[in-house]
Amino acid sequence: MYDFNYHRPKDIKQAVKILRDSEDGVPMSGGMTLVPTMKQRLAAPSDVVDIAAAAGSGIKASTSKVTIKAGTTHATVASHPGIQKHCPSLAALAGMIGDPHVRNKGTIGGSIANNDPAADYPSACLALAAKIVTNKRTIDADKFFKGLFETALRDNEIITEVEFACPKRGAYAKFPNPASRYAMVGVYVADHGRKGIRVAVTGATDSAHRNKAMEKALTEDFAPGALDSVKVKSDDMNDDIHASADYRAHLVTVMAKRAVAASG
Amino acid sequence: MPEVSMVVNGQNVSGSCEGRTLLVEFLRENLGLTGTHVGCDTSQCGACVVHVNGKAVKACTELAAACDGSKVTTIEGVANGSLHPMQEAFRQHHGLQCGFCTPGMIMAAIDMVNTHGKKLSEDTIRHELEGNICRCTGYHNIVKAIKAGAKKM
């Protein structure tokens, strides 16, 4: 890892100022992705701005929505009684990220801003119609994830909180890579009643996305069997040493069926 | 160079480090606390697990500068006169062979009890050990040791 200047600003305003003044600064939240990336010399920022404390930790949960401050760790989300009650599928997803030690450090804001193609939270944002609040504006999840590690965030724009809509029923089913615990494929199915059904897929392509054909099939019949008629194409699926494109396409259907079955 | 101060195993310590200095490097090289091991150095194996402000984290993926003002507990800090109940349980149940992963296993096990209570099922233990790898494949006795150690904590 190349050396850098470390900063721990008091608030987001100060963080933005440091980022602006730095040559090539990056914000860091839990650092669970950034630190390994710097160790591999895939990133060599001039300045690391540690915003975990500035972004803050905190959760508000009601029957209709869950609001989570960006610096909240995965462990806090997974064990929060309000989320477990009003949005159990989201608590379950947070409990499946990485391992216990990673969950004690990694944060929701960092995960979403990084948009790893195999991360879990992007699928939750899409399935739970999240609103991603930054220091500048509020962005709908549907317009946030742009591609491989790419988001709608602009320079010096920092996520401050994320607001999820609680579904009437839903579940996240994940086939983890046995070594990294990242999703080879993860599918989040959420039934929002009259606001419709959302099916979000992660790990399969270059970025989390919604599968509209599955959403349509499940609107007609919310049952695993309804997905038999939906063909998942392998054309744009990831293809690597962990799984071929065809295998991933197959997994999308299997995970979607499991998520529907677990939704109750 | 950033100056850092933290409380390590109950003692105030301070020193200067680079921005890139990892917590595990600071513990081992600046403080001479070599009980915390570096195994994979890619935050997968868990040999470097320590507690920062009461939570288990991987010290190979934590910046020392980010721990300024924190309370850190390492394997050297868990025994109090005699072995910690979890250390004793690992000894009793042969929960180690080469011993390289053991400090991380014990720190993870203590955190497991703090989070999930003293009555741990085998399923919970195996699931919670996701982030700790033993290359002697001694998991069976490690699980037994944690179950027994938890009861005595």
Coordinates of C-alpha atoms in Angstrom, one line a residue:
Chain A
M1 CA 0.0 0.0 0.0
Y2 CA 1.3 3.5 -0.9
D3 CA 1.2 6.1 1.8
F4 CA -1.4 8.8 2.0
N5 CA -2.6 11.6 4.3
Y6 CA -5.2 10.4 6.7
H7 CA -8.0 12.7 7.8
R8 CA -10.9 12.3 10.2
P9 CA -13.2 15.3 9.7
K10 CA -15.8 16.2 12.3
D11 CA -18.7 16.6 9.8
I12 CA -19.5 16.1 6.2
K13 CA -19.0 19.8 5.4
Q14 CA -15.4 19.5 6.6
A15 CA -14.9 16.2 4.8
V16 CA -16.0 17.9 1.5
K17 CA -13.5 20.7 2.0
I18 CA -10.6 18.3 2.6
L19 CA -11.6 16.3 -0.5
R20 CA -11.8 19.5 -2.6
D21 CA -8.4 20.7 -1.4
S22 CA -6.7 17.3 -1.9
E23 CA -4.9 16.3 -5.0
D24 CA -6.6 12.9 -5.4
G25 CA -8.6 12.3 -2.1
V26 CA -11.2 9.6 -1.5
P27 CA -13.7 9.2 1.2
M28 CA -13.5 6.1 3.4
S29 CA -16.3 4.7 5.5
G30 CA -15.7 1.3 7.0
G31 CA -12.7 0.7 4.6
M32 CA -13.6 -2.9 4.1
T33 CA -13.2 -2.5 0.3
L34 CA -11.0 0.5 0.1
V35 CA -8.2 -0.8 2.4
P36 CA -7.8 -4.2 0.5
T37 CA -8.0 -2.3 -2.8
M38 CA -5.2 0.1 -1.6
K39 CA -3.1 -2.9 -0.4
Q40 CA -3.3 -4.4 -3.9
R41 CA -2.2 -1.0 -5.3
L42 CA -5.4 -0.9 -7.3
A43 CA -6.0 2.4 -5.6
A44 CA -3.4 5.0 -4.6
P45 CA -5.2 8.1 -3.3
S46 CA -3.2 11.1 -2.0
D47 CA -5.6 11.5 0.9
V48 CA -8.0 9.2 2.7
V49 CA -10.9 11.0 4.4
D50 CA -12.4 8.8 7.1
I51 CA -16.1 9.8 7.2
A52 CA -17.4 6.9 9.3
A53 CA -17.9 9.1 12.3
A54 CA -19.0 12.2 10.4
A55 CA -21.6 10.2 8.5
G56 CA -23.0 9.0 11.8
S57 CA -24.8 5.8 12.9
G58 CA -28.5 5.6 13.5
I59 CA -31.7 3.9 12.5
K60 CA -35.4 4.9 12.4
A61 CA -37.8 2.1 11.7
S62 CA -41.6 2.3 11.3
T63 CA -44.2 0.0 9.6
S64 CA -43.8 1.9 6.3
K65 CA -40.1 2.8 6.1
V66 CA -36.6 2.3 7.5
T67 CA -34.1 5.2 7.5
I68 CA -30.5 4.3 8.1
K69 CA -27.6 6.8 8.5
A70 CA -24.8 6.1 6.1
G71 CA -22.2 5.3 8.8
T72 CA -24.3 2.5 10.3
T73 CA -22.5 -0.9 10.3
H74 CA -24.0 -4.1 8.8
A75 CA -23.9 -5.6 12.3
T76 CA -26.1 -2.8 13.7
V77 CA -28.6 -3.2 10.8
A78 CA -28.7 -7.0 11.2
S79 CA -29.4 -6.8 14.9
H80 CA -31.7 -3.8 15.1
P81 CA -35.1 -4.9 16.6
G82 CA -37.1 -2.3 14.6
I83 CA -35.7 -3.5 11.3
Q84 CA -36.1 -7.1 12.3
K85 CA -39.8 -6.3 13.0
H86 CA -40.8 -4.1 10.2
C87 CA -38.4 -5.2 7.4
P88 CA -37.0 -8.6 8.4
S89 CA -35.6 -9.3 4.9
L90 CA -33.4 -6.3 5.1
A91 CA -32.0 -7.3 8.5
A92 CA -31.4 -10.8 7.1
L93 CA -29.5 -9.4 4.1
A94 CA -27.2 -7.3 6.4
G95 CA -26.5 -10.4 8.4
M96 CA -25.3 -12.2 5.3
I97 CA -22.6 -9.7 4.3
G98 CA -19.0 -10.8 4.6
D99 CA -18.3 -12.3 8.1
P100 CA -19.0 -11.0 11.6
H101 CA -15.7 -9.0 11.8
V102 CA -16.4 -7.3 8.4
R103 CA -20.0 -6.6 9.5
N104 CA -18.7 -4.8 12.6
K105 CA -16.8 -2.3 10.4
G106 CA -18.4 -2.1 7.0
T107 CA -21.2 0.5 6.5
I108 CA -24.3 0.8 4.4
G109 CA -23.2 4.1 2.9
G110 CA -19.8 2.7 1.9
S111 CA -21.3 -0.4 0.3
I112 CA -23.8 1.6 -1.8
A113 CA -21.3 4.2 -2.9
N114 CA -18.8 1.6 -4.0
N115 CA -21.5 -0.4 -6.0
D116 CA -19.5 -3.6 -6.2
P117 CA -21.3 -5.8 -8.8
A118 CA -21.5 -8.6 -6.2
A119 CA -22.4 -6.5 -3.2
D120 CA -25.7 -7.2 -1.3
Y121 CA -27.0 -3.8 -0.5
P122 CA -27.6 -2.5 -4.1
S123 CA -30.2 -5.2 -4.5
A124 CA -32.0 -4.1 -1.3
C125 CA -32.0 -0.5 -2.6
L126 CA -33.6 -1.5 -5.8
A127 CA -36.1 -4.0 -4.3
L128 CA -37.1 -1.7 -1.5
A129 CA -37.4 1.5 -3.7
A130 CA -34.8 3.2 -1.7
K131 CA -34.1 6.9 -1.6
I132 CA -30.4 7.7 -1.3
V133 CA -29.9 11.0 0.4
T134 CA -26.6 12.8 -0.1
N135 CA -25.1 16.1 1.1
K136 CA -26.5 17.6 -2.1
R137 CA -29.8 15.8 -3.1
T138 CA -32.0 12.8 -2.9
I139 CA -31.6 10.1 -5.6
D140 CA -34.0 7.3 -6.4
A141 CA -32.3 3.9 -6.3
D142 CA -33.6 3.2 -9.8
K143 CA -31.4 6.1 -11.1
F144 CA -28.4 5.5 -8.8
F145 CA -26.6 2.3 -10.0
K146 CA -25.0 3.1 -13.3
G147 CA -22.6 0.2 -14.0
L148 CA -19.5 -1.5 -12.8
F149 CA -18.5 0.4 -9.6
E150 CA -20.3 3.4 -11.1
T151 CA -23.1 5.4 -9.4
A152 CA -24.9 8.7 -9.9
L153 CA -22.7 10.3 -7.2
R154 CA -20.7 13.3 -8.4
D155 CA -17.4 14.5 -7.2
N156 CA -17.4 15.3 -3.5
E157 CA -21.0 14.0 -3.1
I158 CA -21.3 11.9 0.0
I159 CA -24.2 9.6 1.0
T160 CA -25.7 10.7 4.4
E161 CA -28.6 8.3 4.7
V162 CA -30.7 5.7 3.0
E163 CA -34.5 5.4 3.2
F164 CA -36.1 2.0 2.4
A165 CA -39.8 1.3 1.9
C166 CA -40.9 -1.7 3.9
P167 CA -42.6 -4.3 1.7
K168 CA -45.7 -6.3 2.7
R169 CA -43.6 -9.4 2.2
G170 CA -40.2 -10.1 0.7
A171 CA -36.9 -12.0 1.0
Y172 CA -33.4 -12.0 -0.2
A173 CA -31.8 -15.3 -1.4
K174 CA -28.1 -15.4 -1.9
F175 CA -25.7 -17.9 -3.3
P176 CA -22.5 -16.8 -1.7
N177 CA -19.0 -17.3 -3.2
P178 CA -17.7 -19.9 -0.7
A179 CA -14.4 -17.9 -0.2
S180 CA -15.3 -14.3 -0.3
R181 CA -19.0 -14.5 0.8
Y182 CA -19.8 -12.0 -2.0
A183 CA -22.9 -12.9 -3.9
M184 CA -22.3 -15.1 -7.0
V185 CA -26.0 -14.3 -7.5
G186 CA -28.4 -12.7 -5.0
V187 CA -32.1 -12.0 -5.7
Y188 CA -34.2 -9.7 -3.6
V189 CA -38.0 -10.1 -4.1
A190 CA -40.3 -7.5 -2.5
D191 CA -44.1 -7.3 -2.7
H192 CA -45.1 -3.7 -2.0
G193 CA -48.9 -4.4 -2.4
R194 CA -50.6 -1.8 -4.7
K195 CA -47.2 -0.2 -5.4
G196 CA -46.1 -3.4 -7.1
I197 CA -43.6 -6.1 -6.9
R198 CA -39.9 -5.5 -7.3
V199 CA -37.2 -8.1 -8.2
A200 CA -33.6 -7.0 -7.9
V201 CA -30.6 -9.1 -8.9
T202 CA -27.0 -8.7 -7.8
G203 CA -23.8 -10.5 -8.6
A204 CA -25.0 -11.6 -12.0
T205 CA -24.1 -8.7 -14.2
D206 CA -21.9 -5.6 -14.1
S207 CA -24.3 -3.9 -11.7
A208 CA -27.4 -4.7 -9.6
H209 CA -30.5 -4.4 -11.8
R210 CA -34.3 -5.1 -11.7
N211 CA -35.7 -8.1 -13.6
K212 CA -39.0 -6.6 -15.0
A213 CA -40.1 -9.9 -16.6
M214 CA -40.0 -11.6 -13.2
E215 CA -41.8 -8.7 -11.6
K216 CA -44.6 -9.1 -14.2
A217 CA -44.8 -12.9 -13.8
L218 CA -45.0 -12.5 -10.0
T219 CA -47.7 -9.8 -10.2
E220 CA -49.9 -12.3 -12.0
D221 CA -49.1 -15.1 -9.6
F222 CA -46.8 -14.7 -6.5
A223 CA -45.5 -18.3 -6.5
P224 CA -42.1 -19.8 -7.3
G225 CA -43.7 -21.7 -10.2
A226 CA -44.6 -18.4 -11.9
L227 CA -40.9 -17.9 -12.7
D228 CA -40.7 -21.1 -14.8
S229 CA -42.1 -19.1 -17.8
V230 CA -39.4 -16.4 -17.5
K231 CA -36.3 -17.0 -19.5
V232 CA -33.1 -15.5 -18.1
K233 CA -30.6 -14.8 -20.8
S234 CA -26.9 -15.4 -20.2
D235 CA -25.7 -12.8 -22.7
D236 CA -24.7 -10.0 -20.3
M237 CA -24.0 -12.3 -17.2
N238 CA -20.6 -12.2 -15.6
D239 CA -18.4 -15.0 -16.6
D240 CA -15.3 -15.8 -14.5
I241 CA -13.4 -18.5 -12.6
H242 CA -16.2 -18.7 -10.0
A243 CA -19.1 -19.3 -12.3
S244 CA -19.9 -19.3 -16.0
A245 CA -22.5 -16.9 -17.6
D246 CA -24.9 -19.9 -18.1
Y247 CA -24.5 -21.0 -14.5
R248 CA -25.2 -17.5 -13.2
A249 CA -28.3 -17.2 -15.5
H250 CA -29.5 -20.5 -14.0
L251 CA -28.8 -19.3 -10.5
V252 CA -30.9 -16.1 -11.0
T253 CA -34.0 -18.2 -11.5
V254 CA -33.2 -20.6 -8.6
M255 CA -32.4 -17.7 -6.2
A256 CA -35.6 -15.8 -7.3
K257 CA -37.7 -18.9 -6.6
R258 CA -36.1 -19.4 -3.2
A259 CA -36.8 -15.7 -2.4
V260 CA -40.4 -16.0 -3.4
A261 CA -40.8 -19.2 -1.3
A262 CA -39.2 -17.5 1.7
S263 CA -41.4 -14.4 1.4
G264 CA -44.3 -16.3 2.9
Chain B
M1 CA 3.2 11.5 10.2
P2 CA 0.0 11.1 12.3
E3 CA 0.4 10.7 16.1
V4 CA -1.9 8.1 17.5
S5 CA -2.9 7.3 21.1
M6 CA -5.0 4.5 22.1
V7 CA -5.7 2.3 25.1
V8 CA -4.3 -1.2 24.4
N9 CA -5.1 -3.9 26.9
G10 CA -5.8 -1.2 29.5
Q11 CA -2.6 0.7 29.0
N12 CA -2.3 4.1 27.4
V13 CA 0.0 4.0 24.4
S14 CA 1.0 6.5 21.8
G15 CA 3.3 6.7 18.9
S16 CA 3.7 8.0 15.4
C17 CA 2.8 6.0 12.3
E18 CA 2.2 6.5 8.6
G19 CA -1.3 7.0 7.2
R20 CA -1.0 3.6 5.7
T21 CA 0.1 1.8 8.9
L22 CA -2.3 -1.0 9.7
L23 CA -3.5 -1.6 13.2
V24 CA -1.9 -5.1 13.1
E25 CA 1.5 -3.5 12.2
F26 CA 1.2 -0.9 14.9
L27 CA 0.5 -3.6 17.5
R28 CA 3.2 -6.0 16.4
E29 CA 6.0 -3.6 15.3
N30 CA 5.5 -0.5 17.5
L31 CA 4.2 -2.2 20.6
G32 CA 5.8 -5.7 20.3
L33 CA 2.4 -7.4 20.8
T34 CA 3.1 -10.3 18.4
G35 CA 0.2 -12.4 19.6
T36 CA -2.0 -10.9 16.9
H37 CA -1.0 -12.8 13.7
V38 CA -1.1 -11.9 10.1
G39 CA -2.3 -14.8 8.1
C40 CA -3.8 -14.0 4.7
D41 CA -3.5 -10.2 4.9
T42 CA -6.7 -10.0 2.8
S43 CA -9.3 -9.9 5.6
Q44 CA -10.4 -13.5 5.0
C45 CA -8.6 -15.7 7.5
G46 CA -9.2 -13.9 10.8
A47 CA -5.8 -14.7 12.4
C48 CA -5.6 -10.9 13.1
V49 CA -8.9 -10.5 15.0
V50 CA -8.7 -8.0 17.9
H51 CA -11.4 -6.0 19.7
V52 CA -11.7 -2.3 19.0
N53 CA -14.1 -0.5 21.3
G54 CA -15.5 -3.9 22.3
K55 CA -16.2 -5.2 18.7
A56 CA -14.2 -7.9 16.9
V57 CA -12.5 -6.5 13.8
K58 CA -9.7 -7.6 11.4
A59 CA -6.6 -5.7 12.4
C60 CA -5.1 -6.3 8.9
T61 CA -7.8 -4.2 7.4
E62 CA -7.9 -1.4 10.0
L63 CA -5.8 1.7 9.8
A64 CA -3.9 2.4 13.0
A65 CA -4.7 6.1 12.5
A66 CA -8.4 5.3 12.5
C67 CA -8.1 3.7 15.9
D68 CA -6.8 7.0 17.5
G69 CA -8.7 7.4 20.7
S70 CA -10.0 3.8 20.7
K71 CA -9.8 1.0 23.2
V72 CA -8.1 -2.1 21.8
T73 CA -7.9 -5.6 23.3
T74 CA -5.6 -8.2 21.9
I75 CA -5.0 -11.8 22.8
E76 CA -2.3 -10.6 25.3
G77 CA -5.0 -8.7 27.2
V78 CA -7.6 -11.4 27.8
A79 CA -5.9 -13.4 30.6
N80 CA -6.2 -12.0 34.1
G81 CA -3.6 -13.8 36.3
S82 CA -4.8 -17.2 35.0
L83 CA -6.0 -18.1 31.5
H84 CA -9.2 -16.6 30.2
P85 CA -12.0 -19.2 30.3
M86 CA -12.0 -19.3 26.5
Q87 CA -8.2 -19.9 26.4
E88 CA -8.6 -22.6 29.0
A89 CA -11.4 -24.3 27.0
F90 CA -9.2 -24.3 23.9
R91 CA -6.4 -26.0 26.0
Q92 CA -8.8 -28.5 27.5
H93 CA -10.5 -29.5 24.2
H94 CA -7.4 -29.5 22.0
G95 CA -8.8 -26.6 20.0
L96 CA -5.5 -26.0 18.3
Q97 CA -2.8 -27.9 16.4
C98 CA -0.2 -25.5 15.1
G99 CA -1.8 -22.6 16.9
F100 CA -1.4 -19.9 14.3
C101 CA -5.1 -19.2 14.0
T102 CA -5.8 -19.5 17.7
P103 CA -5.4 -15.9 18.8
G104 CA -8.0 -14.8 16.2
M105 CA -10.2 -17.8 17.0
I106 CA -10.2 -16.9 20.7
M107 CA -10.9 -13.2 20.1
A108 CA -13.7 -14.1 17.7
A109 CA -15.1 -16.6 20.2
I110 CA -15.2 -14.0 23.0
D111 CA -16.9 -11.5 20.7
M112 CA -19.4 -14.3 19.8
V113 CA -20.3 -14.8 23.4
N114 CA -20.6 -11.0 24.0
T115 CA -23.0 -10.8 21.0
H116 CA -25.0 -14.0 21.2
G117 CA -24.8 -15.0 24.9
K118 CA -23.3 -17.9 26.8
K119 CA -25.6 -20.6 25.4
L120 CA -24.2 -21.1 21.9
S121 CA -25.6 -23.9 19.6
E122 CA -23.1 -25.7 17.3
D123 CA -24.9 -24.2 14.3
T124 CA -24.4 -20.6 15.6
I125 CA -20.7 -21.3 16.4
R126 CA -20.0 -22.7 13.0
H127 CA -21.9 -19.9 11.2
E128 CA -20.2 -17.2 13.3
L129 CA -16.7 -18.7 12.5
E130 CA -17.2 -17.8 8.9
G131 CA -14.5 -15.2 9.1
N132 CA -11.8 -17.5 10.8
I133 CA -9.9 -20.1 8.9
C134 CA -7.9 -22.9 10.5
R135 CA -5.6 -24.7 8.0
C136 CA -5.0 -27.6 10.3
T137 CA -8.7 -28.1 9.8
G138 CA -9.3 -28.5 13.6
Y139 CA -12.7 -27.0 13.4
H140 CA -14.4 -29.9 15.3
N141 CA -12.4 -29.3 18.5
I142 CA -12.5 -25.5 18.0
V143 CA -16.3 -25.7 18.0
K144 CA -16.3 -27.9 21.1
A145 CA -13.9 -25.5 22.9
I146 CA -16.0 -22.5 22.1
K147 CA -19.2 -24.2 23.3
A148 CA -17.5 -25.1 26.6
G149 CA -15.6 -21.8 27.0
A150 CA -18.8 -19.8 26.4
K151 CA -20.6 -21.5 29.4
K152 CA -17.7 -20.6 31.7
M153 CA -17.5 -16.9 30.7

